Tab-separated table of C-alpha atoms and ligand atoms in Angstrom:
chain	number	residue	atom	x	y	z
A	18	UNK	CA	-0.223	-12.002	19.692
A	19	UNK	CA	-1.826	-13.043	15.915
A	20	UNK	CA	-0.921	-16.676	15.663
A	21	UNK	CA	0.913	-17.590	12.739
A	22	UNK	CA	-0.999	-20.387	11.842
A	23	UNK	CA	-3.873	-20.325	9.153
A	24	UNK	CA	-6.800	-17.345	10.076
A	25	UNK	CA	-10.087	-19.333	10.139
A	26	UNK	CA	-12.983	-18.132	7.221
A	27	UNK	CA	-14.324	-15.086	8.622
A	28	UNK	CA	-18.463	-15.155	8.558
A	29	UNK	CA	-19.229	-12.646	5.417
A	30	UNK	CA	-20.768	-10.056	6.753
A	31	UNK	CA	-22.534	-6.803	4.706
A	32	UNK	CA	-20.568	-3.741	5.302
A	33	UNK	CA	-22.986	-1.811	4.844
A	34	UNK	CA	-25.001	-3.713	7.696
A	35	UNK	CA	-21.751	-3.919	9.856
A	36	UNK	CA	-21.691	0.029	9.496
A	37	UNK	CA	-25.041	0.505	10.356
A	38	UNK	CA	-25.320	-1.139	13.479
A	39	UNK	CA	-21.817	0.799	14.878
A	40	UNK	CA	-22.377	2.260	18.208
A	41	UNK	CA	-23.201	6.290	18.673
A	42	UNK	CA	-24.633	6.258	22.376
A	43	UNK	CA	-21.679	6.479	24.753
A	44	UNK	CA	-23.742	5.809	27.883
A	45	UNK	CA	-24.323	1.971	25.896
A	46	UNK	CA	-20.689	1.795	25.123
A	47	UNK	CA	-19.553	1.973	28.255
A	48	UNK	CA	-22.013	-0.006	29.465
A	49	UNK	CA	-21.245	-2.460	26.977
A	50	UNK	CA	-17.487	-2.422	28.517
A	51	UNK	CA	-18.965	-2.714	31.849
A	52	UNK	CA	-18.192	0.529	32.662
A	53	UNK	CA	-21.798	2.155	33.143
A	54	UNK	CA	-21.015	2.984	36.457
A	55	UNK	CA	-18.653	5.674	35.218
A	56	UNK	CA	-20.452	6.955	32.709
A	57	UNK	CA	-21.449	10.236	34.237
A	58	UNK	CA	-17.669	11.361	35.430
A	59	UNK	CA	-16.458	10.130	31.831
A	60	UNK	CA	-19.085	11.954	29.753
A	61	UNK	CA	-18.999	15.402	28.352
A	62	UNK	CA	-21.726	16.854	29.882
A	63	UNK	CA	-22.331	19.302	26.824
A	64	UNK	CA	-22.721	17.991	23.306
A	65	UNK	CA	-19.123	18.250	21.656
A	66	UNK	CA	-21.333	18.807	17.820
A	67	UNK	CA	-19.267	15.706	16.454
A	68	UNK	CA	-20.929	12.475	17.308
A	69	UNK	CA	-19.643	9.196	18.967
A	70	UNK	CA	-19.679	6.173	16.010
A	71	UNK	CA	-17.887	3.069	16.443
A	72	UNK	CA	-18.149	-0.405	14.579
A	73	UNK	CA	-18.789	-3.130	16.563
A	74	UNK	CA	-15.758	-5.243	15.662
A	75	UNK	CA	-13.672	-2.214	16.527
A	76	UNK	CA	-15.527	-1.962	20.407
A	77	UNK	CA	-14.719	-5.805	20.501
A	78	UNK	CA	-11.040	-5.273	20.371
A	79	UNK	CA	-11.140	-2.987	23.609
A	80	UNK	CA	-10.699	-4.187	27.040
A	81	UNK	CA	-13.965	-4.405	29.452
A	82	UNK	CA	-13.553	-2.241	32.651
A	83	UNK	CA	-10.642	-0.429	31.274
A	84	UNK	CA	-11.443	3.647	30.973
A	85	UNK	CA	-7.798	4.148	29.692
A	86	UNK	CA	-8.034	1.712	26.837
A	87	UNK	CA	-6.056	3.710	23.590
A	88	UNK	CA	-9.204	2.449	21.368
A	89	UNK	CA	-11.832	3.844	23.831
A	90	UNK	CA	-9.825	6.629	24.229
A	91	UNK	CA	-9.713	7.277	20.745
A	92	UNK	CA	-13.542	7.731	20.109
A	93	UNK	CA	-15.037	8.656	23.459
A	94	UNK	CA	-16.323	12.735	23.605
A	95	UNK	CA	-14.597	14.315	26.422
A	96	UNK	CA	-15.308	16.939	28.192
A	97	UNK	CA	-11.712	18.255	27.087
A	98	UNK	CA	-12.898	18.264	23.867
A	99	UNK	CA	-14.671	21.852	24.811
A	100	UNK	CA	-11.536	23.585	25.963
A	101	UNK	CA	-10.231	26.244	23.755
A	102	UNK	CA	-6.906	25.960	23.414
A	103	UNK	CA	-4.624	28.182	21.589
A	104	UNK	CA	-2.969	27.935	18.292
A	105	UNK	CA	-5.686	25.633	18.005
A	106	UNK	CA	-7.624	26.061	14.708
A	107	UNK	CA	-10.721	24.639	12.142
A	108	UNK	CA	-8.119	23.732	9.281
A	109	UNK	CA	-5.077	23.469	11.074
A	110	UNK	CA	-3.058	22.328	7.897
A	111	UNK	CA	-4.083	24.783	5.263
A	112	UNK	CA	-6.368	22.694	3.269
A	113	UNK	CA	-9.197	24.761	2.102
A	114	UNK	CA	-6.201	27.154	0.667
A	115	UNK	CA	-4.999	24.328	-0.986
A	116	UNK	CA	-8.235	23.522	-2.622
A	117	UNK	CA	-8.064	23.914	-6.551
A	118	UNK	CA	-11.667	22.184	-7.301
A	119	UNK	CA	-14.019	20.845	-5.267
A	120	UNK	CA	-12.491	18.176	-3.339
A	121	UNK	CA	-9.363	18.524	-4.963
A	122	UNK	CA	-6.086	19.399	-2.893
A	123	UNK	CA	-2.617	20.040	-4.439
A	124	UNK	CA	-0.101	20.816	-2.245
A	125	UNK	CA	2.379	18.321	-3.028
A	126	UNK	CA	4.742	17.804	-6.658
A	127	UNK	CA	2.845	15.319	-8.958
A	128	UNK	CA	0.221	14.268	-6.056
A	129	UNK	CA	-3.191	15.462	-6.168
A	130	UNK	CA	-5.225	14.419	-2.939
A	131	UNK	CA	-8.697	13.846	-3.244
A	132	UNK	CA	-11.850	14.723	-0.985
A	133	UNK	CA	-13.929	11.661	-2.009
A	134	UNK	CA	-16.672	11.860	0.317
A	135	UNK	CA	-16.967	13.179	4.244
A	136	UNK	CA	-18.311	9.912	4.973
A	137	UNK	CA	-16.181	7.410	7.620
A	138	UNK	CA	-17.153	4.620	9.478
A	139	UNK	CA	-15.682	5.792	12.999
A	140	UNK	CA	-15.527	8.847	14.606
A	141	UNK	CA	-11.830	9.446	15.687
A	142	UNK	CA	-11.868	12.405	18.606
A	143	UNK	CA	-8.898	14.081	17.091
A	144	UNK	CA	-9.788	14.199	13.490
A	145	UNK	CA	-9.689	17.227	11.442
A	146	UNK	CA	-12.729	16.179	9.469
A	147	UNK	CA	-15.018	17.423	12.219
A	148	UNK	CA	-14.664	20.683	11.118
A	149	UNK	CA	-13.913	20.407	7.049
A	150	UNK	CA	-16.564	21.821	5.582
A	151	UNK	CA	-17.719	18.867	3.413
A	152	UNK	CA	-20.946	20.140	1.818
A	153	UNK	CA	-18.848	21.804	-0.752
A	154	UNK	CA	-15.922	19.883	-0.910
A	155	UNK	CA	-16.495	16.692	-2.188
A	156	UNK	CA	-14.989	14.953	-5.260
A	157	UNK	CA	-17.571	12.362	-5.842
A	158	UNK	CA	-20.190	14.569	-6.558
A	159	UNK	CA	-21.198	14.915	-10.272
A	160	UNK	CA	-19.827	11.950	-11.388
A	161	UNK	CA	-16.204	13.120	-10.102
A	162	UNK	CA	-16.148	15.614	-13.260
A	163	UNK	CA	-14.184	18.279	-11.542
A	164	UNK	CA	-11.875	16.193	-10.307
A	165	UNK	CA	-11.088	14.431	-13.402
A	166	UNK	CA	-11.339	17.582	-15.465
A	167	UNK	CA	-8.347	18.938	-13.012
A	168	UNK	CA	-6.626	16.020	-13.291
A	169	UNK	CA	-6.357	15.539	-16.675
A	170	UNK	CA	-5.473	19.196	-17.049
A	171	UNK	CA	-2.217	19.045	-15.254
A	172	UNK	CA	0.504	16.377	-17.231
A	173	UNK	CA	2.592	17.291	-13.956
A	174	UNK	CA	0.075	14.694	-12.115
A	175	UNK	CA	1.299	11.521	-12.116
A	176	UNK	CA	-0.188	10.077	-8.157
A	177	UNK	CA	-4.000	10.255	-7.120
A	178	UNK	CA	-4.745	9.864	-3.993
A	179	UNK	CA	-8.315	8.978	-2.685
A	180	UNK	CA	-9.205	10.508	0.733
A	181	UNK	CA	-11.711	11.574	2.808
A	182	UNK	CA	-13.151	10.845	5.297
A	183	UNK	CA	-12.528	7.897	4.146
A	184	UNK	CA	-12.683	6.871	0.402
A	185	UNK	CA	-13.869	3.071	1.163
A	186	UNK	CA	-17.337	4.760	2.853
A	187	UNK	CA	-18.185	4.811	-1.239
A	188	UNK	CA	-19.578	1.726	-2.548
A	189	UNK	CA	-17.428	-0.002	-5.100
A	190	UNK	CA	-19.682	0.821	-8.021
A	191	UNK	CA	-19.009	4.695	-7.332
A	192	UNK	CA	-15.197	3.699	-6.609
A	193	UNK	CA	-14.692	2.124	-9.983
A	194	UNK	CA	-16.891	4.300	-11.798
A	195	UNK	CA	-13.896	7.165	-11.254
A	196	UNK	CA	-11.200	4.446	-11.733
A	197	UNK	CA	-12.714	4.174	-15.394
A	198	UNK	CA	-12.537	6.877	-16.294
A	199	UNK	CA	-9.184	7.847	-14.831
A	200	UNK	CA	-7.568	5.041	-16.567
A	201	UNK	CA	-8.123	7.422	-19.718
A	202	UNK	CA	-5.737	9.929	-18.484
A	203	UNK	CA	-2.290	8.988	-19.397
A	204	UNK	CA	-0.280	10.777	-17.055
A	205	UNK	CA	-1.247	9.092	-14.072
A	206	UNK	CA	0.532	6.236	-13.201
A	207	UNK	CA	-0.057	5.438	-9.475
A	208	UNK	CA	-3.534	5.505	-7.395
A	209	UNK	CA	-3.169	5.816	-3.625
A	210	UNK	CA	-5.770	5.131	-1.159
A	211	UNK	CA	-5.827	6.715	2.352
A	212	UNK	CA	-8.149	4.681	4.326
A	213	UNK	CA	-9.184	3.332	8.231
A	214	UNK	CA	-11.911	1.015	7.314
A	215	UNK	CA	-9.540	-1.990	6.948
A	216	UNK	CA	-8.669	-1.264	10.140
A	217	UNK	CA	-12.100	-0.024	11.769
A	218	UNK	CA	-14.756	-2.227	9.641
A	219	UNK	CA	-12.522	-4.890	8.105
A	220	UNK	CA	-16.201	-6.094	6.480
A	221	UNK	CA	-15.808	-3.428	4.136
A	222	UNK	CA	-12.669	-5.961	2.535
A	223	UNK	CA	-14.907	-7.744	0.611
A	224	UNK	CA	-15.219	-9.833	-2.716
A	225	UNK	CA	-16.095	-6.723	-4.926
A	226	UNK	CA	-13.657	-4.631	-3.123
A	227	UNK	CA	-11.234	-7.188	-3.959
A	228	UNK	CA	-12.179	-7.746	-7.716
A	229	UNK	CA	-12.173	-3.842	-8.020
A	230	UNK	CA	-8.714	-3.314	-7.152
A	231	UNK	CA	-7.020	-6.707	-9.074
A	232	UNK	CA	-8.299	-5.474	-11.739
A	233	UNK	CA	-6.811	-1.587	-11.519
A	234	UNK	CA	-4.263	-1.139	-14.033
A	235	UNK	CA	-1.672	1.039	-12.201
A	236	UNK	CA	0.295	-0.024	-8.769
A	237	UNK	CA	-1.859	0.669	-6.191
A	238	UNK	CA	-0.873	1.669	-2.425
A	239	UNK	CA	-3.168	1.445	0.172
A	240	UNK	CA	-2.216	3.832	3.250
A	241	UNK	CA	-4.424	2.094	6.247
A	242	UNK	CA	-4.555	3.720	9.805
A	243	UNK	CA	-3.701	2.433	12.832
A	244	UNK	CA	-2.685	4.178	15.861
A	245	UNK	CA	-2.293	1.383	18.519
A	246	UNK	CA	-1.402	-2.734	17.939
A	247	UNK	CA	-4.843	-3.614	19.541
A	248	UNK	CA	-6.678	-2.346	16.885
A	249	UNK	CA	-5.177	-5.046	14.686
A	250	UNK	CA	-6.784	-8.524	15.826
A	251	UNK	CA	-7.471	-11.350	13.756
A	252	UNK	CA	-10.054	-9.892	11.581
A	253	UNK	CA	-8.464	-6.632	10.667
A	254	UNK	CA	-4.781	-8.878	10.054
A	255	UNK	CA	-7.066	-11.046	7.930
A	256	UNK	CA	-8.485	-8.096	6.347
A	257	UNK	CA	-4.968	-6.610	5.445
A	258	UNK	CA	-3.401	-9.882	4.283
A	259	UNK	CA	-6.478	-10.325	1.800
A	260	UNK	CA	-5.593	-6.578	0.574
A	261	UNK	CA	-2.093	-7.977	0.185
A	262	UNK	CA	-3.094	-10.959	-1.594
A	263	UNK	CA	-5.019	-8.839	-4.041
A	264	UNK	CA	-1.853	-6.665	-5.095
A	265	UNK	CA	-1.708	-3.392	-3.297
A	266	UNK	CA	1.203	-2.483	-1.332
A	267	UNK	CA	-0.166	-2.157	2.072
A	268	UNK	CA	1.577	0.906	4.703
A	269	UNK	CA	0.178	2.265	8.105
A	270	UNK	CA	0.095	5.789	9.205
A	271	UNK	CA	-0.779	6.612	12.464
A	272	UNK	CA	-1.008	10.104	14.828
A	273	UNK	CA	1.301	10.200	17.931
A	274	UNK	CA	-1.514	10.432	20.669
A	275	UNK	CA	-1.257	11.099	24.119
A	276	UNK	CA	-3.083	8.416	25.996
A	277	UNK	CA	-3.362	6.461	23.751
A	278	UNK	CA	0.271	5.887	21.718
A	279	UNK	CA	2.713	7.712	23.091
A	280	UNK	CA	4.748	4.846	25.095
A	281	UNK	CA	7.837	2.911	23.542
A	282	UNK	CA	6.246	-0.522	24.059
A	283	UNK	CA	2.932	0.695	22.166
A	284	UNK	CA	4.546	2.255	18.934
A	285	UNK	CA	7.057	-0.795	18.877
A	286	UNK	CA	3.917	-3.304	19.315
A	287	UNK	CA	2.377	-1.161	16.163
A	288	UNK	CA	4.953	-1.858	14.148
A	289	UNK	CA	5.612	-5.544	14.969
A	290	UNK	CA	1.574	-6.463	14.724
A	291	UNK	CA	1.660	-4.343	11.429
A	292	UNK	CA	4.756	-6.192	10.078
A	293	UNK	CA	2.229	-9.645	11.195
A	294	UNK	CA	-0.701	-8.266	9.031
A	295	UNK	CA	1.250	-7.334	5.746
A	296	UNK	CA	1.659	-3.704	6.538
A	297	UNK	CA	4.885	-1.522	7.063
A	298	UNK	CA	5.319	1.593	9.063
A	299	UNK	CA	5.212	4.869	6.973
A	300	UNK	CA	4.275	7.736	8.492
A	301	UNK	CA	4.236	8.747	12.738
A	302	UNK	CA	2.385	12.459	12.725
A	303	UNK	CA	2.755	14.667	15.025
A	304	UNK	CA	-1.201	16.113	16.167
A	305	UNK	CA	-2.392	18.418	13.589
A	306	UNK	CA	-3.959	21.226	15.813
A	307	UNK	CA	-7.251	20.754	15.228
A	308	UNK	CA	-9.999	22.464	17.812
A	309	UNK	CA	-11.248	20.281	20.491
A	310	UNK	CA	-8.030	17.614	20.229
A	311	UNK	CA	-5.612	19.095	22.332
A	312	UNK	CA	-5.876	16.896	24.944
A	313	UNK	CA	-3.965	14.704	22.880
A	314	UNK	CA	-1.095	17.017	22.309
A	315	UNK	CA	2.525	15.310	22.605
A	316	UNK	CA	5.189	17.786	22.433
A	317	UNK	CA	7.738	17.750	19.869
A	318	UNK	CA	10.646	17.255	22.327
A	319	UNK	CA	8.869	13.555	23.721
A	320	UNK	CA	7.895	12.983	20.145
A	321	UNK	CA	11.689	13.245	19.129
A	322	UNK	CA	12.927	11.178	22.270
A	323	UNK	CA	10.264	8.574	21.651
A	324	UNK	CA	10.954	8.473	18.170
A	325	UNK	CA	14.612	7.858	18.977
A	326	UNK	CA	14.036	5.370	21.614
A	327	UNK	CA	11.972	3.103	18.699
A	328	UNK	CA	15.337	3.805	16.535
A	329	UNK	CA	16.861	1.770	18.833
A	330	UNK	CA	14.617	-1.066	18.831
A	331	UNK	CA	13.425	-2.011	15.480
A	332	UNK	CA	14.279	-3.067	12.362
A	333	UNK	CA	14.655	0.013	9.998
A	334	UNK	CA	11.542	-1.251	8.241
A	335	UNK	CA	9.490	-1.143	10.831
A	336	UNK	CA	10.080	2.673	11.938
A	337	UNK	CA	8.107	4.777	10.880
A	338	UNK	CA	8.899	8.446	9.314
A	339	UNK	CA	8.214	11.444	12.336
A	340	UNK	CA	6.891	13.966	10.207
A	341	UNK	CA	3.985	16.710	10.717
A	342	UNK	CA	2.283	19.111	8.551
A	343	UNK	CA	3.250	22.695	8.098
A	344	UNK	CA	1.329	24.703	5.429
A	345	UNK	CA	2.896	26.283	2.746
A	346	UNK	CA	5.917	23.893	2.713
A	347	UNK	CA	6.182	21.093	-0.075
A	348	UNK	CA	6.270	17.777	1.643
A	349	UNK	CA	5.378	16.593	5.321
A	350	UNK	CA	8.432	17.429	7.292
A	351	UNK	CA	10.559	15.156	8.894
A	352	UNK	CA	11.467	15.655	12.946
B	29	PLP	C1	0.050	14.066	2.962
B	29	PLP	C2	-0.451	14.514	1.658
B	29	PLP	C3	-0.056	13.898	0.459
B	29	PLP	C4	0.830	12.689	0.436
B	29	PLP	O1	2.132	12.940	0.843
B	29	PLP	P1	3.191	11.762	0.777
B	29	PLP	O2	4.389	12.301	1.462
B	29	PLP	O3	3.417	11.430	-0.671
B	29	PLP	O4	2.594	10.590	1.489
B	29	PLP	C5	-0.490	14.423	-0.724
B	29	PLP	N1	-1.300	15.503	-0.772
B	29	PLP	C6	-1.712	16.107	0.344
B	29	PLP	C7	-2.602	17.290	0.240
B	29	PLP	C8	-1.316	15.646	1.589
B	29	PLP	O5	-1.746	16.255	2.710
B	30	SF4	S1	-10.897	7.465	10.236
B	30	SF4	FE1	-9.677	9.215	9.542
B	30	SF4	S2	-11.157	10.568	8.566
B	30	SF4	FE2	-12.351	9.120	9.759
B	30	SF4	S3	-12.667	10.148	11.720
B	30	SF4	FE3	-10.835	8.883	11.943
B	30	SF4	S4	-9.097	10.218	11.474
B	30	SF4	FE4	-10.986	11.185	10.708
């Protein structure tokens, strides 16, 4: 549990530092969970092509000696990772025929999604990233001109969102440097932020950060991701509650994940340890069907049963919306 009482000062840390020294061996992960021993029936034996990176703060929220922890699970290559699987594809949802500039994606009425950078500060096993072809797709590059120009061409956009990978791998500088100049297009009035690092490298919540975002003159949502409650521990809750403090509506969305979510006491401890750091429920997505993840395929049936189960539990602000993807349609669709 996340006492109620007063967090104590966190040390400040450099994010940048804190990002740099994240884990990518997974023999000296699990040997830092005292699991060496294992490491050879655990492993892939063939390189998966998308490497292992984890924070440190994030590997000191996962339990020692425990193979089926849902945060180990969720960044350890597997072997199963290699299996072709069918239906299975590179862009499962339909975003490169979405794309309308580089690193701009507009599926969605009067939201344009952006590509900020492929950068992230984990590597999640069941992402789509590791196959989005980044190199061309990014809306950072050039000073975000492409992206702005698109944006201010279309009065019908009135929501940017900043994605990635993960927009907060930018520095702040390169962050408010688009924010400038977006504040001279009139239509928008909303800026969105999909992000993990609150949740992965809390560090990256910092006094500029902070500053950056008072000072934004729209309403700003952050959309953090969290998949399990034990990825929320004192730091991240402080993290989120300093996010908070600084004026940005704060909502989770997490993937339903076999092994590692896909329980009703884990998805009702999300919500309640969410609810604790500032943060409300939005989205539950079903898997998109990316290559190399469908080992953590939950069928729609358990997902609806599940889903139904938490119904039952929780307070209608803490459930989250069961949606997934399906290209071509306009909005995530509800289950
Ligand atoms: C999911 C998504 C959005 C946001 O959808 P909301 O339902 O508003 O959260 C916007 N654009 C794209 C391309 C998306 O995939
Ligand atoms: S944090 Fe998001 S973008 Fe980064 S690897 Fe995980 S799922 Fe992918």
């Amino acid at each position: 549990m996340i006492p109620a009482s007063p967090l104590p000062p966190q040390p400040v840390v450099d994010w940048r530092l804190a990002w740099r020294q994240s884990l990518t061996d997974p023999r000296q992960l699990l040997a830092r969970l005292a699991l060496a021993d294992r490491a050879d029936e655990l492993l892939a034996a063939v390189d998966t092509g998308f490497a292992m990176r984890v924070p440190e703060s994030y590997l000191r929220r996962m339990r020692p000696g425990d193979a089926d922890d849902p945060l180990l699970r969720q960044v350890l290559p597997a072997a199963a990772e290699l299996q072709a699987a069918p239906g299975y594809g590179t862009d499962a949802v339909g975003d490169l025929a979405a794309s309308r500039a580089p690193g701009v994606i507009h599926k969605y009425h009067g939201r344009v999604l952006l590509i900020a950078t492929g950068a992230c500060a984990i590597n999640c096993r069941y992402c789509f990233r590791r196959h989005f072809p980044y190199a061309d797709e990014l809306a950072a590059r050039d000073r975000w001109r492409a992206a702005l120009d698109y944006i201010a061409g279309d009065d019908s956009v009135q929501e940017v969102i900043l994605s990635g990978g993960d927009p907060l791998a930018l520095a702040t500088g390169k962050l408010a440097e688009f924010t400038d100049a977006l504040a001279g297009i009139g239509h928008v009035r909303s800026l969105r932020l999909h992000t993990r690092l609150p949740i992965v490298l809390p560090e990256r919540v910092d006094a500029a950060l902070l500053a950056w975002l008072g000072g934004l003159p729209w309403p700003v949502t952050v959309v953090v991701h969290a998949n399990h409650g034990n990825e929320i521990d004192e730091q991240t809750s402080a993290a989120l509650h300093a996010l908070r403090d600084g004026g940005a509506h704060l909502l989770n969305q997490s993937v339903l994940l076999a092994g590692v979510n896909d329980s009703l006491p884990a998805l009702e401890q999300l919500s309640w340890r969410l609810h604790q750091a500032a943060t409300l429920p939005y989205y539950l997505h079903l898997l998109d069907k990316v290559a190399g993840a469908a080992h953590f395929h939950v069928d729609e049936v358990a997902a609806r049963h599940l889903h139904a189960q938490l119904r039952a539990r929780l307070p209608g602000y803490l459930l989250p919306r069961l949606v997934r993807e399906i290209a071509g349609e306009p909005a995530k669709t509800p289950l």
